[in-house]
mmCIF file of C-alpha atoms and ligand atoms in Angstrom:
data_model
loop_
_atom_site.group_PDB
_atom_site.id
_atom_site.type_symbol
_atom_site.label_atom_id
_atom_site.label_comp_id
_atom_site.label_asym_id
_atom_site.label_seq_id
_atom_site.Cartn_x
_atom_site.Cartn_y
_atom_site.Cartn_z
ATOM 1 C CA MET A 1 -5.149 -3.344 -21.279
ATOM 2 C CA PHE A 2 -3.910 -1.468 -18.194
ATOM 3 C CA GLN A 3 -3.193 1.996 -19.582
ATOM 4 C CA ASN A 4 -4.259 5.521 -18.644
ATOM 5 C CA ILE A 5 -4.157 5.549 -14.892
ATOM 6 C CA TYR A 6 -5.086 8.787 -13.172
ATOM 7 C CA SER A 7 -2.656 9.845 -10.446
ATOM 8 C CA PRO A 8 -1.890 13.567 -10.557
ATOM 9 C CA VAL A 9 0.699 15.358 -8.426
ATOM 10 C CA GLN A 10 -0.927 18.155 -6.426
ATOM 11 C CA ASN A 11 0.454 20.976 -4.327
ATOM 12 C CA LEU A 12 -0.528 20.816 -0.654
ATOM 13 C CA LYS A 13 -0.892 24.064 1.188
ATOM 14 C CA ILE A 14 -0.084 23.278 4.789
ATOM 15 C CA ASN A 15 1.807 25.621 7.080
ATOM 16 C CA PRO A 16 4.763 26.022 7.153
ATOM 17 C CA PHE A 17 5.537 24.051 3.988
ATOM 18 C CA SER A 18 6.077 25.908 0.731
ATOM 19 C CA ASN A 19 6.984 22.975 -1.511
ATOM 20 C CA LEU A 20 4.891 20.049 -0.376
ATOM 21 C CA PHE A 21 3.259 17.844 -2.996
ATOM 22 C CA VAL A 22 1.194 14.680 -2.975
ATOM 23 C CA LYS A 23 0.985 11.981 -5.632
ATOM 24 C CA ARG A 24 -2.666 10.975 -5.687
ATOM 25 C CA ASP A 25 -2.473 7.228 -6.218
ATOM 26 C CA ASP A 26 -5.679 7.155 -4.150
ATOM 27 C CA LEU A 27 -7.450 8.512 -7.230
ATOM 28 C CA ILE A 28 -6.479 5.546 -9.435
ATOM 29 C CA ASP A 29 -9.675 3.729 -8.411
ATOM 30 C CA PRO A 30 -11.877 3.787 -5.305
ATOM 31 C CA TYR A 31 -11.445 0.070 -4.640
ATOM 32 C CA ILE A 32 -8.407 -1.059 -6.648
ATOM 33 C CA SER A 33 -6.710 1.465 -4.522
ATOM 34 C CA GLY A 34 -3.349 3.144 -4.763
ATOM 35 C CA ASN A 35 -0.335 0.969 -4.323
ATOM 36 C CA LYS A 36 -2.481 -2.178 -4.491
ATOM 37 C CA TRP A 37 -3.081 -1.452 -8.167
ATOM 38 C CA ARG A 38 0.622 -0.757 -8.677
ATOM 39 C CA LYS A 39 1.331 -4.189 -7.246
ATOM 40 C CA LEU A 40 -1.396 -6.017 -9.128
ATOM 41 C CA LYS A 41 -0.635 -4.660 -12.588
ATOM 42 C CA TYR A 42 2.280 -6.968 -13.470
ATOM 43 C CA ILE A 43 0.818 -9.799 -11.410
ATOM 44 C CA LEU A 44 -2.239 -9.796 -13.684
ATOM 45 C CA GLU A 45 0.042 -9.752 -16.721
ATOM 46 C CA SER A 46 1.983 -12.673 -15.341
ATOM 47 C CA THR A 47 -1.261 -14.561 -14.627
ATOM 48 C CA ILE A 48 -2.366 -14.077 -18.230
ATOM 49 C CA ARG A 49 1.047 -15.127 -19.550
ATOM 50 C CA GLN A 50 0.752 -18.364 -17.595
ATOM 51 C CA ASN A 51 -2.714 -18.933 -19.060
ATOM 52 C CA LYS A 52 -4.334 -18.812 -15.649
ATOM 53 C CA ASN A 53 -7.520 -16.985 -14.751
ATOM 54 C CA HIS A 54 -8.041 -17.512 -11.026
ATOM 55 C CA LEU A 55 -6.300 -15.346 -8.432
ATOM 56 C CA VAL A 56 -5.947 -17.064 -5.059
ATOM 57 C CA THR A 57 -4.764 -14.799 -2.303
ATOM 58 C CA PHE A 58 -4.602 -14.184 1.447
ATOM 59 C CA GLY A 59 -5.364 -11.446 3.954
ATOM 60 C CA GLY A 60 -6.962 -10.259 7.154
ATOM 61 C CA ALA A 61 -10.631 -9.328 7.379
ATOM 62 C CA TYR A 62 -9.790 -5.632 6.833
ATOM 63 C CA SER A 63 -7.242 -6.101 4.064
ATOM 64 C CA ASN A 64 -7.087 -3.429 1.337
ATOM 65 C CA HIS A 65 -5.315 -6.021 -0.764
ATOM 66 C CA LEU A 66 -8.331 -8.360 -0.723
ATOM 67 C CA VAL A 67 -10.741 -5.665 -1.877
ATOM 68 C CA ALA A 68 -8.310 -4.518 -4.573
ATOM 69 C CA THR A 69 -7.761 -8.063 -5.801
ATOM 70 C CA ALA A 70 -11.496 -8.800 -5.868
ATOM 71 C CA ALA A 71 -12.276 -5.576 -7.743
ATOM 72 C CA ALA A 72 -9.422 -5.988 -10.241
ATOM 73 C CA ALA A 73 -10.328 -9.629 -10.834
ATOM 74 C CA ALA A 74 -13.920 -8.699 -11.634
ATOM 75 C CA LYS A 75 -12.901 -5.790 -13.834
ATOM 76 C CA PHE A 76 -10.411 -7.771 -15.917
ATOM 77 C CA GLY A 77 -12.274 -11.055 -16.114
ATOM 78 C CA PHE A 78 -10.533 -13.217 -13.519
ATOM 79 C CA GLN A 79 -11.986 -15.409 -10.806
ATOM 80 C CA SER A 80 -10.823 -14.694 -7.273
ATOM 81 C CA THR A 81 -10.605 -16.555 -3.983
ATOM 82 C CA ALA A 82 -9.232 -15.407 -0.643
ATOM 83 C CA PHE A 83 -8.166 -17.254 2.452
ATOM 84 C CA VAL A 84 -9.267 -14.856 5.175
ATOM 85 C CA ARG A 85 -7.417 -15.009 8.490
ATOM 86 C CA GLY A 86 -9.560 -15.845 11.521
ATOM 87 C CA GLU A 87 -13.094 -16.942 12.264
ATOM 88 C CA GLU A 88 -15.967 -15.990 10.002
ATOM 89 C CA VAL A 89 -16.947 -12.321 10.293
ATOM 90 C CA LYS A 90 -18.929 -9.788 8.312
ATOM 91 C CA ASN A 91 -17.743 -6.281 7.583
ATOM 92 C CA GLU A 92 -17.838 -3.608 4.880
ATOM 93 C CA MET A 93 -14.621 -4.715 3.197
ATOM 94 C CA LEU A 94 -15.580 -8.383 2.960
ATOM 95 C CA LEU A 95 -18.980 -7.310 1.672
ATOM 96 C CA LEU A 96 -17.256 -5.510 -1.195
ATOM 97 C CA CYS A 97 -15.089 -8.570 -1.850
ATOM 98 C CA SER A 98 -18.225 -10.736 -2.095
ATOM 99 C CA LEU A 99 -19.988 -8.271 -4.382
ATOM 100 C CA TYR A 100 -16.999 -8.465 -6.706
ATOM 101 C CA GLY A 101 -17.455 -12.227 -6.768
ATOM 102 C CA MET A 102 -14.565 -13.238 -4.552
ATOM 103 C CA GLN A 103 -14.944 -16.563 -2.781
ATOM 104 C CA LEU A 104 -14.008 -16.201 0.893
ATOM 105 C CA ILE A 105 -12.533 -19.086 2.847
ATOM 106 C CA PHE A 106 -12.208 -18.271 6.543
ATOM 107 C CA THR A 107 -9.136 -19.936 7.961
ATOM 108 C CA ASP A 108 -8.069 -20.329 11.588
ATOM 109 C CA ARG A 109 -4.955 -18.410 12.585
ATOM 110 C CA GLU A 110 -2.792 -21.495 12.942
ATOM 111 C CA GLY A 111 -3.656 -22.892 9.523
ATOM 112 C CA TYR A 112 -3.320 -19.465 7.958
ATOM 113 C CA LYS A 113 0.404 -19.343 8.721
ATOM 114 C CA ASP A 114 1.331 -21.835 5.990
ATOM 115 C CA LYS A 115 0.001 -20.202 2.846
ATOM 116 C CA PRO A 116 1.681 -22.453 0.287
ATOM 117 C CA LEU A 117 0.154 -25.454 2.079
ATOM 118 C CA LEU A 118 -3.334 -23.916 2.076
ATOM 119 C CA PHE A 119 -2.997 -23.239 -1.623
ATOM 120 C CA GLU A 120 -1.676 -26.716 -2.346
ATOM 121 C CA LYS A 121 -4.462 -28.481 -0.430
ATOM 122 C CA LYS A 122 -7.305 -26.651 -2.089
ATOM 123 C CA PHE A 123 -5.922 -25.645 -5.491
ATOM 124 C CA GLY A 124 -2.908 -27.897 -6.090
ATOM 125 C CA GLN A 125 -4.712 -29.683 -8.920
ATOM 126 C CA ASP A 126 -6.187 -26.557 -10.455
ATOM 127 C CA ASN A 127 -4.096 -25.333 -13.386
ATOM 128 C CA ASN A 128 -6.002 -22.068 -13.485
ATOM 129 C CA ALA A 129 -5.129 -21.045 -9.946
ATOM 130 C CA TYR A 130 -2.411 -18.431 -9.447
ATOM 131 C CA PHE A 131 -0.774 -18.089 -6.010
ATOM 132 C CA LEU A 132 -0.824 -14.434 -5.013
ATOM 133 C CA ASP A 133 0.937 -13.795 -1.716
ATOM 134 C CA GLU A 134 -0.538 -11.730 1.118
ATOM 135 C CA GLY A 135 -0.361 -8.020 0.306
ATOM 136 C CA GLY A 136 0.752 -8.884 -3.234
ATOM 137 C CA ALA A 137 4.453 -9.047 -2.304
ATOM 138 C CA SER A 138 6.486 -10.152 -5.365
ATOM 139 C CA THR A 139 9.043 -8.932 -7.904
ATOM 140 C CA GLU A 140 6.104 -8.017 -10.172
ATOM 141 C CA ALA A 141 4.777 -5.779 -7.400
ATOM 142 C CA VAL A 142 8.137 -4.054 -6.962
ATOM 143 C CA LYS A 143 8.301 -3.404 -10.707
ATOM 144 C CA GLY A 144 4.834 -1.860 -10.656
ATOM 145 C CA CYS A 145 5.634 0.360 -7.672
ATOM 146 C CA ALA A 146 8.845 1.613 -9.328
ATOM 147 C CA GLU A 147 6.634 3.169 -11.992
ATOM 148 C CA ILE A 148 5.432 5.733 -9.447
ATOM 149 C CA VAL A 149 8.864 7.368 -9.744
ATOM 150 C CA ASP A 150 8.956 6.921 -13.533
ATOM 151 C CA GLU A 151 5.805 9.024 -13.811
ATOM 152 C CA LEU A 152 7.253 12.032 -11.987
ATOM 153 C CA ARG A 153 8.034 15.041 -14.156
ATOM 154 C CA GLU A 154 10.110 16.782 -11.494
ATOM 155 C CA THR A 155 12.644 15.712 -8.912
ATOM 156 C CA TYR A 156 12.149 16.032 -5.173
ATOM 157 C CA ASP A 157 14.454 16.378 -2.160
ATOM 158 C CA HIS A 158 12.311 13.899 -0.243
ATOM 159 C CA ILE A 159 9.731 11.240 -1.039
ATOM 160 C CA PHE A 160 7.590 9.850 1.821
ATOM 161 C CA VAL A 161 5.734 6.532 1.828
ATOM 162 C CA ALA A 162 3.950 4.371 4.410
ATOM 163 C CA ALA A 163 5.084 0.749 4.701
ATOM 164 C CA GLY A 164 3.346 -2.472 5.692
ATOM 165 C CA THR A 165 5.488 -5.115 4.043
ATOM 166 C CA GLY A 166 7.927 -2.651 2.446
ATOM 167 C CA THR A 167 7.263 -3.828 -1.113
ATOM 168 C CA THR A 168 6.123 -0.392 -2.266
ATOM 169 C CA ALA A 169 9.131 1.237 -0.608
ATOM 170 C CA ALA A 170 11.426 -1.266 -2.340
ATOM 171 C CA GLY A 171 10.027 -0.286 -5.732
ATOM 172 C CA LEU A 172 10.468 3.407 -5.016
ATOM 173 C CA LEU A 173 14.026 2.936 -3.775
ATOM 174 C CA LYS A 174 14.935 0.816 -6.767
ATOM 175 C CA ALA A 175 13.661 3.472 -9.168
ATOM 176 C CA ILE A 176 15.505 6.248 -7.299
ATOM 177 C CA GLN A 177 18.713 4.211 -7.556
ATOM 178 C CA ASN A 178 18.228 3.322 -11.227
ATOM 179 C CA LYS A 179 17.792 6.978 -12.081
ATOM 180 C CA SER A 180 20.701 8.040 -9.826
ATOM 181 C CA LEU A 181 18.489 10.622 -8.127
ATOM 182 C CA ASN A 182 19.617 12.483 -5.024
ATOM 183 C CA THR A 183 16.142 12.085 -3.554
ATOM 184 C CA GLN A 184 15.892 10.871 0.029
ATOM 185 C CA LEU A 185 13.244 8.184 0.463
ATOM 186 C CA HIS A 186 11.528 8.274 3.873
ATOM 187 C CA VAL A 187 9.775 5.056 4.801
ATOM 188 C CA ILE A 188 7.243 5.015 7.646
ATOM 189 C CA PRO A 189 6.456 1.504 8.913
ATOM 190 C CA VAL A 190 2.930 1.368 10.343
ATOM 191 C CA LEU A 191 3.781 -1.655 12.487
ATOM 192 C CA LYS A 192 5.786 -1.821 15.668
ATOM 193 C CA GLY A 193 9.357 -3.046 15.219
ATOM 194 C CA GLY A 194 9.547 -1.678 11.689
ATOM 195 C CA GLU A 195 13.265 -2.489 11.348
ATOM 196 C CA PHE A 196 12.244 -5.695 9.557
ATOM 197 C CA ILE A 197 11.380 -3.538 6.548
ATOM 198 C CA LEU A 198 15.111 -3.244 5.774
ATOM 199 C CA GLU A 199 15.339 -6.973 5.287
ATOM 200 C CA GLU A 200 12.269 -6.958 3.064
ATOM 201 C CA ILE A 201 13.616 -4.121 0.909
ATOM 202 C CA SER A 202 17.005 -5.814 0.579
ATOM 203 C CA LYS A 203 15.303 -8.805 -1.096
ATOM 204 C CA TYR A 204 14.631 -6.553 -4.068
ATOM 205 C CA THR A 205 17.339 -3.877 -4.080
ATOM 206 C CA LYS A 206 20.398 -2.733 -2.151
ATOM 207 C CA ILE A 207 20.053 -0.613 0.972
ATOM 208 C CA SER A 208 21.630 2.730 0.008
ATOM 209 C CA GLU A 209 22.008 6.101 1.717
ATOM 210 C CA ASN A 210 18.903 7.299 -0.111
ATOM 211 C CA LEU A 211 16.882 5.279 2.378
ATOM 212 C CA ASN A 212 15.632 6.702 5.687
ATOM 213 C CA LEU A 213 13.586 4.384 7.871
ATOM 214 C CA HIS A 214 11.529 6.070 10.629
ATOM 215 C CA THR A 215 10.299 3.423 13.040
ATOM 216 C CA THR A 216 8.629 5.633 15.669
ATOM 217 C CA TYR A 217 5.394 6.587 13.902
ATOM 218 C CA HIS A 218 3.402 3.365 14.399
ATOM 219 C CA PHE A 219 1.103 4.850 17.096
ATOM 220 C CA GLY A 220 1.045 1.564 18.994
ATOM 221 C CA GLY A 221 1.239 -0.864 16.073
ATOM 222 C CA TYR A 222 -0.610 -2.106 13.027
ATOM 223 C CA ALA A 223 -4.193 -0.790 12.873
ATOM 224 C CA LYS A 224 -3.612 0.832 16.260
ATOM 225 C CA THR A 225 -4.328 4.479 16.706
ATOM 226 C CA GLN A 226 -4.197 7.224 19.315
ATOM 227 C CA PRO A 227 -6.387 10.314 19.864
ATOM 228 C CA GLU A 228 -3.573 12.511 18.538
ATOM 229 C CA LEU A 229 -3.595 10.677 15.205
ATOM 230 C CA ILE A 230 -7.383 10.881 14.913
ATOM 231 C CA ALA A 231 -7.242 14.625 15.640
ATOM 232 C CA PHE A 232 -4.543 14.939 12.966
ATOM 233 C CA ILE A 233 -6.727 13.167 10.385
ATOM 234 C CA LYS A 234 -9.628 15.497 11.088
ATOM 235 C CA SER A 235 -7.605 18.671 10.765
ATOM 236 C CA PHE A 236 -5.606 17.449 7.739
ATOM 237 C CA THR A 237 -8.703 16.421 5.812
ATOM 238 C CA ALA A 238 -10.626 19.595 6.643
ATOM 239 C CA GLN A 239 -7.625 21.715 5.621
ATOM 240 C CA THR A 240 -6.672 19.946 2.402
ATOM 241 C CA GLY A 241 -9.819 18.252 1.124
ATOM 242 C CA ILE A 242 -7.862 15.004 0.942
ATOM 243 C CA LEU A 243 -8.999 11.984 2.952
ATOM 244 C CA ILE A 244 -6.345 9.927 4.707
ATOM 245 C CA ASP A 245 -6.731 6.671 6.616
ATOM 246 C CA PRO A 246 -5.653 5.829 10.169
ATOM 247 C CA VAL A 247 -3.814 2.612 9.240
ATOM 248 C CA TYR A 248 -1.336 3.918 6.666
ATOM 249 C CA THR A 249 -1.371 7.386 5.152
ATOM 250 C CA ALA A 250 -2.183 9.365 8.326
ATOM 251 C CA LYS A 251 0.929 7.979 10.020
ATOM 252 C CA MET A 252 2.999 8.948 6.972
ATOM 253 C CA PHE A 253 1.645 12.517 6.706
ATOM 254 C CA TYR A 254 2.001 12.965 10.458
ATOM 255 C CA SER A 255 5.689 12.061 10.186
ATOM 256 C CA ILE A 256 6.317 14.794 7.607
ATOM 257 C CA LEU A 257 5.015 17.494 9.938
ATOM 258 C CA ASP A 258 6.823 16.022 12.918
ATOM 259 C CA LEU A 259 10.184 15.664 11.153
ATOM 260 C CA GLN A 260 9.947 19.281 10.039
ATOM 261 C CA LYS A 261 9.280 20.374 13.639
ATOM 262 C CA LYS A 262 12.301 18.392 14.777
ATOM 263 C CA GLY A 263 14.503 19.990 12.122
ATOM 264 C CA ALA A 264 15.205 16.784 10.184
ATOM 265 C CA ILE A 265 13.680 18.295 7.035
ATOM 266 C CA LYS A 266 13.128 21.931 6.086
ATOM 267 C CA ALA A 267 9.793 23.587 5.365
ATOM 268 C CA THR A 268 11.256 24.864 2.086
ATOM 269 C CA ASP A 269 12.479 21.423 0.928
ATOM 270 C CA LYS A 270 10.721 19.967 -2.069
ATOM 271 C CA ILE A 271 8.731 17.066 -0.678
ATOM 272 C CA LEU A 272 6.503 14.477 -2.320
ATOM 273 C CA ALA A 273 4.152 12.322 -0.245
ATOM 274 C CA ILE A 274 2.792 9.210 -1.927
ATOM 275 C CA HIS A 275 -0.910 8.838 -1.158
ATOM 276 C CA THR A 276 -1.122 5.061 -1.367
ATOM 277 C CA GLY A 277 -4.936 5.002 -1.083
ATOM 278 C CA GLY A 278 -6.516 2.579 1.376
ATOM 279 C CA LEU A 279 -9.343 4.881 2.409
ATOM 280 C CA LEU A 280 -11.622 1.965 3.260
ATOM 281 C CA GLY A 281 -9.405 1.628 6.326
ATOM 282 C CA ILE A 282 -11.500 4.421 7.821
ATOM 283 C CA LEU A 283 -14.445 1.997 7.924
ATOM 284 C CA GLY A 284 -12.552 -0.437 10.113
ATOM 285 C CA MET A 285 -12.013 2.309 12.685
ATOM 286 C CA LYS A 286 -15.193 4.277 12.527
ATOM 287 C CA ASP A 287 -15.730 3.933 16.277
ATOM 288 C CA LYS A 288 -12.513 5.835 16.960
ATOM 289 C CA PHE A 289 -13.699 9.063 15.377
HETATM 290 C C1 PLP B 1 -1.051 -1.980 1.685
HETATM 291 C C2 PLP B 1 -0.854 -0.511 1.898
HETATM 292 C C3 PLP B 1 0.423 0.036 2.193
HETATM 293 C C4 PLP B 1 1.629 -0.821 2.451
HETATM 294 O O1 PLP B 1 2.296 -1.223 1.303
HETATM 295 P P1 PLP B 1 3.523 -2.235 1.408
HETATM 296 O O2 PLP B 1 3.975 -2.384 0.021
HETATM 297 O O3 PLP B 1 2.981 -3.509 1.972
HETATM 298 O O4 PLP B 1 4.544 -1.641 2.308
HETATM 299 C C5 PLP B 1 0.545 1.412 2.309
HETATM 300 N N1 PLP B 1 -0.541 2.206 2.161
HETATM 301 C C6 PLP B 1 -1.767 1.718 1.921
HETATM 302 C C7 PLP B 1 -2.903 2.656 1.815
HETATM 303 C C8 PLP B 1 -1.963 0.341 1.752
HETATM 304 O O5 PLP B 1 -3.201 -0.129 1.523
#
């Protein structure tokens, strides 16, 4: 049912790097994007195994996870509902969710905090409803993200990934450990105070010396940006032909160039950046460009 995904590894020609590659998870699907598909894959299997057909999930009004869930639900024959944080708004991402048939329930910020309670109140009696946490965080998601490493045909000195919850990073680290690779995993939290990612990762696998957490590339915090990051996106995209978004992947790619400048990694090291997708994030920030 979920075979044949398209995510090639491509060489990136950016000075001064001679061995920089990118895994194009952004090409998996325009809307079931990148790591959100990795996370959803085993969640959908688990939903089917439990004989359920209605995904109930949670997210902000600009959540990549909501669009991915709505699109995947429609594609594979599930119903979908989302509790959306905050007062009712309209935007491009929620429009896509609606087109894919997702029911949107706007929920005030206080009520939104208790997700199990929201689910219980509205869907407690509905045997078809499957509780899917915000961002898709779950052991199924970690298993799906580990497959990114399983697909690699070569080994790398460094793998870079952006982190929101850290679930994707946990899957990558787990796979690196299981295969006893010497690869260093570099995790770039896009939120301020990214140290919490360690705790999140340790729910799924042990913290080992393969893990490098870089907490200084948040550019002010989640969905925050600075002119320097916007300028970086413009020059990166024009140079490489690869779009990156200001919320996640731009911060990650920026860190690679910066860490090389600071001498933490070498321009000749073999480096793989995971393009986790999320390009719709550009729409949420179009005024910044
Ligand atoms: C959601 C998202 C992430 C963060 O993934 P986590 O598993 O929550 O750390 C990274 N990149 C993109 C493009 C995303 O949409």
